[in-house]
Amino acid sequence: MKLVIKNGTVIDPSQKLNAKKDILVEDGKIKKIGTINENITTTIDAKGLIVTPGFIDMHTHLREPGEEHKETIRTGSEAAARGGFTTIVCMANTNPVNDNAYVTQFIKLKSKTDSHINIYPIGALSKGMRGEELSEIGSLKEAGCVGISDDGNPVMNSYLMRKALDYCRHFHLPIISHCEDHYLKGKGMINEGLHSTILGLRGNPSASEEIMVARDIALAHLTKAHVHLAHISTEAAVRLIADAKKRRVPVTCEVTPHHLFLTDEAVKNYDTHFKMAPPLRSSKDCIALKRALKENIIDAFATDHAPHSTLEKNIEFEEAAFGVIGLETALSITFKLVKEKVLTLSQWVEKWTLRPAQILNLPKGTLKIGADADITLFNPTQKIKINKETFKSKSRNTPFHGWNVEGNVCYTIVGGKVVYAYKN
Amino acid sequence: MHDLSRPDILSILALAKKFKNTPKAPTQAFSHKTVVNLFFEPSTRTRSSFEIATKRLGASSINITSSSSSTIKGETLIDTAKNLEAMNPDVIIIRHFSSGAPYVLSQVLKTPIINAGDGFHEHPTQALLDMMTIEEAKGKISGLTVLIVGDIAHSRVARSNIYGLQKMGAKIIVCGPPTLIPPDIQKLHVGVSHSLKEVVSKADVIMMLRIQEERQDRIQFPSKREYIKYFGLTLDTLKQAKKDVIIMHPGPLNRGVEIASEVADGPYSVILNQVTNGVVVRMALLSMLMKAGKIE
């Protein structure tokens, strides 16, 4: 099986490539990059398109097993393919929790039958994600987990976190940390400030993130183990991470599209599609996050795709579930940063491909000869209006419905096979 | 009150005054109308006030009380409300423990809704009756300094009064322990004080609030004793107040806590006038809504 992608602008930060090239794919692998004159029947004309390594979402919630009414491995992977992702990494807070090799094996098996894209699981740090005892991290790794996290439940016990880091270092597994101080946050559900006061909703101060970021940096320094800080939302966190990186502490971090482009003001009509953890912060925080991306203090993008049905969202704000979906909007939304000249095209691609692959040690995120032919084709000038009714995801809880954006996914190719093609 | 305009407030208060000045005999103008009281939180004063207001207008009312949320009950709030709406009531009055619940319903229902208090967001009819009471006692609202004392963070009464009284030209000072003053409230152009003794002399109106223990799920101050020491209104504290000060309280009173009995029952107190005015303010609102079908 051969496939040629012709006349596209190939951008591959893993080999510092940014040029008009053709790509030849053979037997699911990248065979050649350059000028391809062979006569091959399967050809994609990529004129005017950006051709990149397949995009990776390092932070997805798939809800299977346990909450299949929100999302399944099948629908989640279809949403991912439509969003330009060839690889997604799914968090452990399923039911049952992915805290043992059997659940991991189930997810891997289900991925093989139900998904056309690559799915890598994250294993839970503690049994049942209760923050008490370590899960069997070695077995989780053997079964296929690429990172360890109690995402959704911050690990408040610093001793447990320290032991997990020490233990994970040996297995070369990063720990992904959800940074919110449980006690300080309390029942806080939106950013603490003027808007929480006006709405009469309990606030969650920036300090709850800052405290945990500082703690995790201290523990990463102590243990020399890799901590990856999930969905950073505050200027204060950025400042701490910048300092830690200067001191060569092994920390990396990610940011979501919603924390970059939305503020707590959006909550003003008690719209539960703007309720997530950590909460939307201030415009000052958004500016700091964008600058940190530009300066590579923030390593990667991630969606924190968190599907919820209307049962969990179409209710009182205080009762509604935390989280928004992002797989089908993330590329178009974050591409605004290129349009706004905050990021170069290469930086934008790198933070969705090479960096997530490096952080999680995935053999992905590159178009080097011999690599898996996971490729995304993106039209940088196509204008679209985001419409949640067109989503492949089972859920509709997006904060970006109705947004007009420029830039759209045209093809998603996994292992040399077209798994999604945009149809007008 | 955040979104109600000054002219709206004035017309509601004018109509309320008219009701107060006319005899109590029920009018039959609204005899074919039905009002639903949908209360998700215990209430004596507000609910009976709405009921009496409804009856004085000649309309009939039904009461539905529930204490469970969508998630516990298994039926969503929106479904409950839509079912009630399907029976064609003319007005739905809702009190809910969750901030924003009436707003969310107003977006999905066609029936006019009156917010009878939601979480610690707003309690607009309380603010309206407070404004009426202040105007009666002082002859005006504009230019007065209103001191609101107590648990501001968890008070919907405070929020609604801040918006309403500011629109009518009053100056607001909130006073309470730092732990019960919500963040960034000074951005709403209110003064903030943590000492009742320091600000009591500035006030034309003192509005005392109850400690909302049921809303304070966590530590807010060391002890009731210390709270009383700094924020309890006693005859002694009142010595420094203006001679024509009035004392208000939305109720229920915690005698001996935020307000001493001698103060609550004393000559400065207009607490029962507030309750009386509550009925006519609600009559005004109900009649406007039942006539027009919709104002807000």
PDB file of N, CA and C in Angstrom, chain A residues 250 266 304 354:
ATOM      1  N   PRO A 250      12.952  18.797  36.702  1.00  0.00           N
ATOM      2  CA  PRO A 250      12.267  18.079  35.618  1.00  0.00           C
ATOM      3  C   PRO A 250      10.740  18.263  35.623  1.00  0.00           C
ATOM      4  N   ALA A 266     -17.223  34.768  31.380  1.00  0.00           N
ATOM      5  CA  ALA A 266     -18.110  33.955  30.543  1.00  0.00           C
ATOM      6  C   ALA A 266     -19.176  33.213  31.353  1.00  0.00           C
ATOM      7  N   ASP A 304      -8.036  18.373  27.586  1.00  0.00           N
ATOM      8  CA  ASP A 304      -8.828  18.016  28.769  1.00  0.00           C
ATOM      9  C   ASP A 304     -10.282  17.744  28.368  1.00  0.00           C
ATOM     10  N   LEU A 354       5.369  16.965  18.727  1.00  0.00           N
ATOM     11  CA  LEU A 354       6.657  16.523  19.258  1.00  0.00           C
ATOM     12  C   LEU A 354       6.720  16.577  20.783  1.00  0.00           C
TER      13      LEU A 354
END
